[in-house]
Amino acid sequence: MIAVRDLRFAYGQGFALTVPWLDVAAGERVAVVGPSGSGKTTLLNLVSGISVPDTGMVSLGGTEIGALGDRDRRALRAASVGFVFQEFALVDYLSAEENVLYPYRIGRGLRLDRAARTRARALLSEFGLGAKTRRRPAQLSQGERQRVAIARALVTQPKVILADEATGNLDPANKAAALDLLFAQGAETDAALLCVTHDHELLPRFDRVIDFADLAGVA
Ligand code: ADP
Ligand code: MG
């Protein structure tokens, strides 16, 4: 589902990342661990099509995303990728529920129908936020905001789920619960799941754990 080959990406003259090879199969759950500043978020941005490699290839479900124009790349991302951002990236003026439904506002070809609204509410209530669907991010705790961000990544039932320290701000019970939901959703849609995490106690639950130092070169 995810294939990376001979990827190189640099921020101008600054930090440069190389990833010779990475595959994540449909249904596979892979954790990535590594020190802060090593390029993990940069890699997720490249896998999701937020950034485009300077050389090499990223493909999602057989589609090479670097070969697409901006519009098509955005459309593929909206339709196929769920991304839990490290900084959540919630929209301040929208309620929790409207934040979860945000992919439908921006994704061409995604239809905000009754089923999507039902999924959004179900995800929020599974996360213990059933009574807070109308609150704005500022009226939620850090951990609650994180759960809204996870729900938003899952609502479109994406084939690729990318999570950037998605459990970092949660207490142990909620960490496990968040991973349960990511895994359950992943299993339902046979999604490839790539999770950057510092939560070492969660690692045994993944199919595979990749040390970023073994995966990537940093120039
Ligand atoms: P990690 O997620 O592993 O902590 P990042 O991918 O966020 O690492 O960052 C890797 C390196 O790239 C860091 O040295 C960071 O300062 C640099 N970096 C990240 N984003 C940018 C950017 N937009 N422009 C320039 N440098 C960046
Ligand atoms: Mg990061």
JSON list of N, CA and C in Angstrom, two decimals, residues 24-85:
[
{"chain": "A", "resi": 24, "resn": "VAL", "atom": "N", "xyz": [4.99, -0.67, 3.34]},
{"chain": "A", "resi": 24, "resn": "VAL", "atom": "CA", "xyz": [3.99, -1.07, 4.34]},
{"chain": "A", "resi": 24, "resn": "VAL", "atom": "C", "xyz": [2.82, -1.68, 3.57]},
{"chain": "A", "resi": 25, "resn": "ALA", "atom": "N", "xyz": [2.50, -2.91, 3.91]},
{"chain": "A", "resi": 25, "resn": "ALA", "atom": "CA", "xyz": [1.43, -3.62, 3.20]},
{"chain": "A", "resi": 25, "resn": "ALA", "atom": "C", "xyz": [0.07, -3.20, 3.72]},
{"chain": "A", "resi": 26, "resn": "ALA", "atom": "N", "xyz": [-0.97, -3.44, 2.93]},
{"chain": "A", "resi": 26, "resn": "ALA", "atom": "CA", "xyz": [-2.34, -3.25, 3.40]},
{"chain": "A", "resi": 26, "resn": "ALA", "atom": "C", "xyz": [-2.54, -4.09, 4.65]},
{"chain": "A", "resi": 27, "resn": "GLY", "atom": "N", "xyz": [-3.15, -3.50, 5.65]},
{"chain": "A", "resi": 27, "resn": "GLY", "atom": "CA", "xyz": [-3.43, -4.22, 6.88]},
{"chain": "A", "resi": 27, "resn": "GLY", "atom": "C", "xyz": [-2.27, -4.30, 7.86]},
{"chain": "A", "resi": 28, "resn": "GLU", "atom": "N", "xyz": [-1.09, -3.84, 7.42]},
{"chain": "A", "resi": 28, "resn": "GLU", "atom": "CA", "xyz": [0.08, -3.94, 8.29]},
{"chain": "A", "resi": 28, "resn": "GLU", "atom": "C", "xyz": [0.17, -2.73, 9.22]},
{"chain": "A", "resi": 29, "resn": "ARG", "atom": "N", "xyz": [0.65, -2.99, 10.44]},
{"chain": "A", "resi": 29, "resn": "ARG", "atom": "CA", "xyz": [0.76, -1.92, 11.44]},
{"chain": "A", "resi": 29, "resn": "ARG", "atom": "C", "xyz": [2.21, -1.76, 11.82]},
{"chain": "A", "resi": 30, "resn": "VAL", "atom": "N", "xyz": [2.78, -0.64, 11.43]},
{"chain": "A", "resi": 30, "resn": "VAL", "atom": "CA", "xyz": [4.21, -0.42, 11.58]},
{"chain": "A", "resi": 30, "resn": "VAL", "atom": "C", "xyz": [4.46, 0.80, 12.46]},
{"chain": "A", "resi": 31, "resn": "ALA", "atom": "N", "xyz": [5.34, 0.62, 13.44]},
{"chain": "A", "resi": 31, "resn": "ALA", "atom": "CA", "xyz": [5.75, 1.75, 14.29]},
{"chain": "A", "resi": 31, "resn": "ALA", "atom": "C", "xyz": [7.13, 2.22, 13.85]},
{"chain": "A", "resi": 32, "resn": "VAL", "atom": "N", "xyz": [7.34, 3.52, 13.93]},
{"chain": "A", "resi": 32, "resn": "VAL", "atom": "CA", "xyz": [8.65, 4.11, 13.65]},
{"chain": "A", "resi": 32, "resn": "VAL", "atom": "C", "xyz": [9.11, 4.84, 14.91]},
{"chain": "A", "resi": 33, "resn": "VAL", "atom": "N", "xyz": [10.30, 4.48, 15.36]},
{"chain": "A", "resi": 33, "resn": "VAL", "atom": "CA", "xyz": [10.85, 5.16, 16.53]},
{"chain": "A", "resi": 33, "resn": "VAL", "atom": "C", "xyz": [12.16, 5.84, 16.14]},
{"chain": "A", "resi": 34, "resn": "GLY", "atom": "N", "xyz": [12.49, 6.90, 16.83]},
{"chain": "A", "resi": 34, "resn": "GLY", "atom": "CA", "xyz": [13.74, 7.58, 16.53]},
{"chain": "A", "resi": 34, "resn": "GLY", "atom": "C", "xyz": [13.79, 8.91, 17.23]},
{"chain": "A", "resi": 35, "resn": "PRO", "atom": "N", "xyz": [14.99, 9.46, 17.41]},
{"chain": "A", "resi": 35, "resn": "PRO", "atom": "CA", "xyz": [15.12, 10.70, 18.16]},
{"chain": "A", "resi": 35, "resn": "PRO", "atom": "C", "xyz": [14.45, 11.88, 17.49]},
{"chain": "A", "resi": 36, "resn": "SER", "atom": "N", "xyz": [14.12, 12.86, 18.28]},
{"chain": "A", "resi": 36, "resn": "SER", "atom": "CA", "xyz": [13.49, 14.06, 17.76]},
{"chain": "A", "resi": 36, "resn": "SER", "atom": "C", "xyz": [14.47, 14.80, 16.85]},
{"chain": "A", "resi": 37, "resn": "GLY", "atom": "N", "xyz": [13.96, 15.34, 15.77]},
{"chain": "A", "resi": 37, "resn": "GLY", "atom": "CA", "xyz": [14.80, 16.06, 14.81]},
{"chain": "A", "resi": 37, "resn": "GLY", "atom": "C", "xyz": [15.42, 15.14, 13.76]},
{"chain": "A", "resi": 38, "resn": "SER", "atom": "N", "xyz": [15.10, 13.84, 13.79]},
{"chain": "A", "resi": 38, "resn": "SER", "atom": "CA", "xyz": [15.74, 12.92, 12.85]},
{"chain": "A", "resi": 38, "resn": "SER", "atom": "C", "xyz": [15.04, 12.88, 11.50]},
{"chain": "A", "resi": 39, "resn": "GLY", "atom": "N", "xyz": [13.84, 13.44, 11.42]},
{"chain": "A", "resi": 39, "resn": "GLY", "atom": "CA", "xyz": [13.18, 13.52, 10.11]},
{"chain": "A", "resi": 39, "resn": "GLY", "atom": "C", "xyz": [11.92, 12.67, 9.99]},
{"chain": "A", "resi": 40, "resn": "LYS", "atom": "N", "xyz": [11.37, 12.25, 11.12]},
{"chain": "A", "resi": 40, "resn": "LYS", "atom": "CA", "xyz": [10.19, 11.37, 11.08]},
{"chain": "A", "resi": 40, "resn": "LYS", "atom": "C", "xyz": [8.96, 12.10, 10.52]},
{"chain": "A", "resi": 41, "resn": "THR", "atom": "N", "xyz": [8.74, 13.32, 11.00]},
{"chain": "A", "resi": 41, "resn": "THR", "atom": "CA", "xyz": [7.60, 14.10, 10.49]},
{"chain": "A", "resi": 41, "resn": "THR", "atom": "C", "xyz": [7.81, 14.41, 9.01]},
{"chain": "A", "resi": 42, "resn": "THR", "atom": "N", "xyz": [9.03, 14.73, 8.65]},
{"chain": "A", "resi": 42, "resn": "THR", "atom": "CA", "xyz": [9.35, 14.98, 7.24]},
{"chain": "A", "resi": 42, "resn": "THR", "atom": "C", "xyz": [8.98, 13.77, 6.39]},
{"chain": "A", "resi": 43, "resn": "LEU", "atom": "N", "xyz": [9.30, 12.58, 6.88]},
{"chain": "A", "resi": 43, "resn": "LEU", "atom": "CA", "xyz": [8.96, 11.36, 6.13]},
{"chain": "A", "resi": 43, "resn": "LEU", "atom": "C", "xyz": [7.44, 11.21, 5.99]},
{"chain": "A", "resi": 44, "resn": "LEU", "atom": "N", "xyz": [6.71, 11.43, 7.08]},
{"chain": "A", "resi": 44, "resn": "LEU", "atom": "CA", "xyz": [5.25, 11.28, 6.99]},
{"chain": "A", "resi": 44, "resn": "LEU", "atom": "C", "xyz": [4.66, 12.29, 6.01]},
{"chain": "A", "resi": 45, "resn": "ASN", "atom": "N", "xyz": [5.21, 13.51, 6.00]},
{"chain": "A", "resi": 45, "resn": "ASN", "atom": "CA", "xyz": [4.73, 14.51, 5.04]},
{"chain": "A", "resi": 45, "resn": "ASN", "atom": "C", "xyz": [4.97, 14.04, 3.60]},
{"chain": "A", "resi": 46, "resn": "LEU", "atom": "N", "xyz": [6.08, 13.35, 3.39]},
{"chain": "A", "resi": 46, "resn": "LEU", "atom": "CA", "xyz": [6.38, 12.84, 2.04]},
{"chain": "A", "resi": 46, "resn": "LEU", "atom": "C", "xyz": [5.47, 11.67, 1.68]},
{"chain": "A", "resi": 47, "resn": "VAL", "atom": "N", "xyz": [5.22, 10.80, 2.65]},
{"chain": "A", "resi": 47, "resn": "VAL", "atom": "CA", "xyz": [4.36, 9.64, 2.36]},
{"chain": "A", "resi": 47, "resn": "VAL", "atom": "C", "xyz": [2.93, 10.11, 2.08]},
{"chain": "A", "resi": 48, "resn": "SER", "atom": "N", "xyz": [2.50, 11.17, 2.76]},
{"chain": "A", "resi": 48, "resn": "SER", "atom": "CA", "xyz": [1.12, 11.65, 2.58]},
{"chain": "A", "resi": 48, "resn": "SER", "atom": "C", "xyz": [0.95, 12.52, 1.35]},
{"chain": "A", "resi": 49, "resn": "GLY", "atom": "N", "xyz": [2.05, 12.93, 0.75]},
{"chain": "A", "resi": 49, "resn": "GLY", "atom": "CA", "xyz": [1.94, 13.83, -0.39]},
{"chain": "A", "resi": 49, "resn": "GLY", "atom": "C", "xyz": [1.83, 15.30, -0.02]},
{"chain": "A", "resi": 50, "resn": "ILE", "atom": "N", "xyz": [2.01, 15.61, 1.26]},
{"chain": "A", "resi": 50, "resn": "ILE", "atom": "CA", "xyz": [2.06, 17.03, 1.66]},
{"chain": "A", "resi": 50, "resn": "ILE", "atom": "C", "xyz": [3.33, 17.65, 1.06]},
{"chain": "A", "resi": 51, "resn": "SER", "atom": "N", "xyz": [4.43, 16.88, 1.10]},
{"chain": "A", "resi": 51, "resn": "SER", "atom": "CA", "xyz": [5.67, 17.29, 0.42]},
{"chain": "A", "resi": 51, "resn": "SER", "atom": "C", "xyz": [5.95, 16.29, -0.70]},
{"chain": "A", "resi": 52, "resn": "VAL", "atom": "N", "xyz": [6.78, 16.73, -1.65]},
{"chain": "A", "resi": 52, "resn": "VAL", "atom": "CA", "xyz": [7.12, 15.88, -2.78]},
{"chain": "A", "resi": 52, "resn": "VAL", "atom": "C", "xyz": [8.63, 15.67, -2.76]},
{"chain": "A", "resi": 53, "resn": "PRO", "atom": "N", "xyz": [9.09, 14.43, -2.97]},
{"chain": "A", "resi": 53, "resn": "PRO", "atom": "CA", "xyz": [10.54, 14.18, -2.91]},
{"chain": "A", "resi": 53, "resn": "PRO", "atom": "C", "xyz": [11.30, 14.91, -4.02]},
{"chain": "A", "resi": 54, "resn": "ASP", "atom": "N", "xyz": [12.57, 15.25, -3.74]},
{"chain": "A", "resi": 54, "resn": "ASP", "atom": "CA", "xyz": [13.42, 15.83, -4.78]},
{"chain": "A", "resi": 54, "resn": "ASP", "atom": "C", "xyz": [13.75, 14.77, -5.81]},
{"chain": "A", "resi": 55, "resn": "THR", "atom": "N", "xyz": [14.10, 13.58, -5.33]},
{"chain": "A", "resi": 55, "resn": "THR", "atom": "CA", "xyz": [14.31, 12.44, -6.23]},
{"chain": "A", "resi": 55, "resn": "THR", "atom": "C", "xyz": [13.74, 11.20, -5.56]},
{"chain": "A", "resi": 56, "resn": "GLY", "atom": "N", "xyz": [13.53, 10.16, -6.34]},
{"chain": "A", "resi": 56, "resn": "GLY", "atom": "CA", "xyz": [12.98, 8.92, -5.81]},
{"chain": "A", "resi": 56, "resn": "GLY", "atom": "C", "xyz": [11.46, 8.93, -5.87]},
{"chain": "A", "resi": 57, "resn": "MET", "atom": "N", "xyz": [10.87, 7.96, -5.21]},
{"chain": "A", "resi": 57, "resn": "MET", "atom": "CA", "xyz": [9.45, 7.70, -5.43]},
{"chain": "A", "resi": 57, "resn": "MET", "atom": "C", "xyz": [8.71, 7.36, -4.15]},
{"chain": "A", "resi": 58, "resn": "VAL", "atom": "N", "xyz": [7.49, 7.89, -4.06]},
{"chain": "A", "resi": 58, "resn": "VAL", "atom": "CA", "xyz": [6.53, 7.44, -3.04]},
{"chain": "A", "resi": 58, "resn": "VAL", "atom": "C", "xyz": [5.29, 6.99, -3.79]},
{"chain": "A", "resi": 59, "resn": "SER", "atom": "N", "xyz": [4.83, 5.78, -3.54]},
{"chain": "A", "resi": 59, "resn": "SER", "atom": "CA", "xyz": [3.55, 5.42, -4.15]},
{"chain": "A", "resi": 59, "resn": "SER", "atom": "C", "xyz": [2.59, 4.91, -3.09]},
{"chain": "A", "resi": 60, "resn": "LEU", "atom": "N", "xyz": [1.33, 5.23, -3.32]},
{"chain": "A", "resi": 60, "resn": "LEU", "atom": "CA", "xyz": [0.24, 4.82, -2.43]},
{"chain": "A", "resi": 60, "resn": "LEU", "atom": "C", "xyz": [-0.73, 3.97, -3.24]},
{"chain": "A", "resi": 61, "resn": "GLY", "atom": "N", "xyz": [-0.87, 2.73, -2.84]},
{"chain": "A", "resi": 61, "resn": "GLY", "atom": "CA", "xyz": [-1.77, 1.84, -3.58]},
{"chain": "A", "resi": 61, "resn": "GLY", "atom": "C", "xyz": [-1.44, 1.79, -5.06]},
{"chain": "A", "resi": 62, "resn": "GLY", "atom": "N", "xyz": [-0.17, 1.89, -5.40]},
{"chain": "A", "resi": 62, "resn": "GLY", "atom": "CA", "xyz": [0.25, 1.77, -6.80]},
{"chain": "A", "resi": 62, "resn": "GLY", "atom": "C", "xyz": [0.27, 3.09, -7.57]},
{"chain": "A", "resi": 63, "resn": "THR", "atom": "N", "xyz": [-0.17, 4.18, -6.95]},
{"chain": "A", "resi": 63, "resn": "THR", "atom": "CA", "xyz": [-0.13, 5.48, -7.62]},
{"chain": "A", "resi": 63, "resn": "THR", "atom": "C", "xyz": [1.08, 6.26, -7.14]},
{"chain": "A", "resi": 64, "resn": "GLU", "atom": "N", "xyz": [1.94, 6.64, -8.07]},
{"chain": "A", "resi": 64, "resn": "GLU", "atom": "CA", "xyz": [3.12, 7.42, -7.69]},
{"chain": "A", "resi": 64, "resn": "GLU", "atom": "C", "xyz": [2.69, 8.87, -7.47]},
{"chain": "A", "resi": 65, "resn": "ILE", "atom": "N", "xyz": [2.84, 9.35, -6.23]},
{"chain": "A", "resi": 65, "resn": "ILE", "atom": "CA", "xyz": [2.24, 10.65, -5.94]},
{"chain": "A", "resi": 65, "resn": "ILE", "atom": "C", "xyz": [3.05, 11.81, -6.51]},
{"chain": "A", "resi": 66, "resn": "GLY", "atom": "N", "xyz": [4.35, 11.61, -6.69]},
{"chain": "A", "resi": 66, "resn": "GLY", "atom": "CA", "xyz": [5.16, 12.67, -7.28]},
{"chain": "A", "resi": 66, "resn": "GLY", "atom": "C", "xyz": [4.81, 12.95, -8.74]},
{"chain": "A", "resi": 67, "resn": "ALA", "atom": "N", "xyz": [4.16, 11.98, -9.38]},
{"chain": "A", "resi": 67, "resn": "ALA", "atom": "CA", "xyz": [3.80, 12.15, -10.79]},
{"chain": "A", "resi": 67, "resn": "ALA", "atom": "C", "xyz": [2.49, 12.91, -10.95]},
{"chain": "A", "resi": 68, "resn": "LEU", "atom": "N", "xyz": [1.79, 13.15, -9.84]},
{"chain": "A", "resi": 68, "resn": "LEU", "atom": "CA", "xyz": [0.50, 13.85, -9.90]},
{"chain": "A", "resi": 68, "resn": "LEU", "atom": "C", "xyz": [0.70, 15.36, -9.78]},
{"chain": "A", "resi": 69, "resn": "GLY", "atom": "N", "xyz": [-0.20, 16.11, -10.38]},
{"chain": "A", "resi": 69, "resn": "GLY", "atom": "CA", "xyz": [-0.23, 17.55, -10.15]},
{"chain": "A", "resi": 69, "resn": "GLY", "atom": "C", "xyz": [-0.78, 17.83, -8.76]},
{"chain": "A", "resi": 70, "resn": "ASP", "atom": "N", "xyz": [-0.69, 19.09, -8.34]},
{"chain": "A", "resi": 70, "resn": "ASP", "atom": "CA", "xyz": [-1.10, 19.47, -6.98]},
{"chain": "A", "resi": 70, "resn": "ASP", "atom": "C", "xyz": [-2.54, 19.07, -6.67]},
{"chain": "A", "resi": 71, "resn": "ARG", "atom": "N", "xyz": [-3.44, 19.35, -7.63]},
{"chain": "A", "resi": 71, "resn": "ARG", "atom": "CA", "xyz": [-4.86, 19.06, -7.38]},
{"chain": "A", "resi": 71, "resn": "ARG", "atom": "C", "xyz": [-5.12, 17.58, -7.20]},
{"chain": "A", "resi": 72, "resn": "ASP", "atom": "N", "xyz": [-4.53, 16.78, -8.10]},
{"chain": "A", "resi": 72, "resn": "ASP", "atom": "CA", "xyz": [-4.74, 15.33, -8.02]},
{"chain": "A", "resi": 72, "resn": "ASP", "atom": "C", "xyz": [-4.09, 14.75, -6.76]},
{"chain": "A", "resi": 73, "resn": "ARG", "atom": "N", "xyz": [-2.95, 15.32, -6.41]},
{"chain": "A", "resi": 73, "resn": "ARG", "atom": "CA", "xyz": [-2.26, 14.84, -5.21]},
{"chain": "A", "resi": 73, "resn": "ARG", "atom": "C", "xyz": [-3.11, 15.15, -3.97]},
{"chain": "A", "resi": 74, "resn": "ARG", "atom": "N", "xyz": [-3.68, 16.35, -3.94]},
{"chain": "A", "resi": 74, "resn": "ARG", "atom": "CA", "xyz": [-4.56, 16.72, -2.81]},
{"chain": "A", "resi": 74, "resn": "ARG", "atom": "C", "xyz": [-5.78, 15.82, -2.75]},
{"chain": "A", "resi": 75, "resn": "ALA", "atom": "N", "xyz": [-6.33, 15.53, -3.93]},
{"chain": "A", "resi": 75, "resn": "ALA", "atom": "CA", "xyz": [-7.53, 14.68, -3.97]},
{"chain": "A", "resi": 75, "resn": "ALA", "atom": "C", "xyz": [-7.20, 13.27, -3.50]},
{"chain": "A", "resi": 76, "resn": "LEU", "atom": "N", "xyz": [-6.06, 12.74, -3.92]},
{"chain": "A", "resi": 76, "resn": "LEU", "atom": "CA", "xyz": [-5.66, 11.40, -3.48]},
{"chain": "A", "resi": 76, "resn": "LEU", "atom": "C", "xyz": [-5.46, 11.39, -1.98]},
{"chain": "A", "resi": 77, "resn": "ARG", "atom": "N", "xyz": [-4.83, 12.44, -1.47]},
{"chain": "A", "resi": 77, "resn": "ARG", "atom": "CA", "xyz": [-4.58, 12.51, -0.03]},
{"chain": "A", "resi": 77, "resn": "ARG", "atom": "C", "xyz": [-5.90, 12.55, 0.73]},
{"chain": "A", "resi": 78, "resn": "ALA", "atom": "N", "xyz": [-6.82, 13.37, 0.27]},
{"chain": "A", "resi": 78, "resn": "ALA", "atom": "CA", "xyz": [-8.11, 13.47, 0.97]},
{"chain": "A", "resi": 78, "resn": "ALA", "atom": "C", "xyz": [-8.85, 12.14, 0.95]},
{"chain": "A", "resi": 79, "resn": "ALA", "atom": "N", "xyz": [-8.76, 11.43, -0.16]},
{"chain": "A", "resi": 79, "resn": "ALA", "atom": "CA", "xyz": [-9.54, 10.19, -0.30]},
{"chain": "A", "resi": 79, "resn": "ALA", "atom": "C", "xyz": [-8.87, 9.01, 0.39]},
{"chain": "A", "resi": 80, "resn": "SER", "atom": "N", "xyz": [-7.55, 8.99, 0.45]},
{"chain": "A", "resi": 80, "resn": "SER", "atom": "CA", "xyz": [-6.86, 7.76, 0.84]},
{"chain": "A", "resi": 80, "resn": "SER", "atom": "C", "xyz": [-6.03, 7.83, 2.11]},
{"chain": "A", "resi": 81, "resn": "VAL", "atom": "N", "xyz": [-5.73, 9.04, 2.57]},
{"chain": "A", "resi": 81, "resn": "VAL", "atom": "CA", "xyz": [-4.78, 9.16, 3.68]},
{"chain": "A", "resi": 81, "resn": "VAL", "atom": "C", "xyz": [-5.46, 9.81, 4.89]},
{"chain": "A", "resi": 82, "resn": "GLY", "atom": "N", "xyz": [-5.34, 9.17, 6.04]},
{"chain": "A", "resi": 82, "resn": "GLY", "atom": "CA", "xyz": [-5.72, 9.79, 7.30]},
{"chain": "A", "resi": 82, "resn": "GLY", "atom": "C", "xyz": [-4.44, 10.18, 8.02]},
{"chain": "A", "resi": 83, "resn": "PHE", "atom": "N", "xyz": [-4.35, 11.43, 8.44]},
{"chain": "A", "resi": 83, "resn": "PHE", "atom": "CA", "xyz": [-3.09, 11.91, 9.02]},
{"chain": "A", "resi": 83, "resn": "PHE", "atom": "C", "xyz": [-3.40, 12.50, 10.39]},
{"chain": "A", "resi": 84, "resn": "VAL", "atom": "N", "xyz": [-2.75, 11.96, 11.42]},
{"chain": "A", "resi": 84, "resn": "VAL", "atom": "CA", "xyz": [-2.84, 12.55, 12.75]},
{"chain": "A", "resi": 84, "resn": "VAL", "atom": "C", "xyz": [-1.59, 13.38, 12.95]},
{"chain": "A", "resi": 85, "resn": "PHE", "atom": "N", "xyz": [-1.75, 14.70, 12.94]},
{"chain": "A", "resi": 85, "resn": "PHE", "atom": "CA", "xyz": [-0.61, 15.59, 13.00]},
{"chain": "A", "resi": 85, "resn": "PHE", "atom": "C", "xyz": [-0.07, 15.69, 14.44]}
]
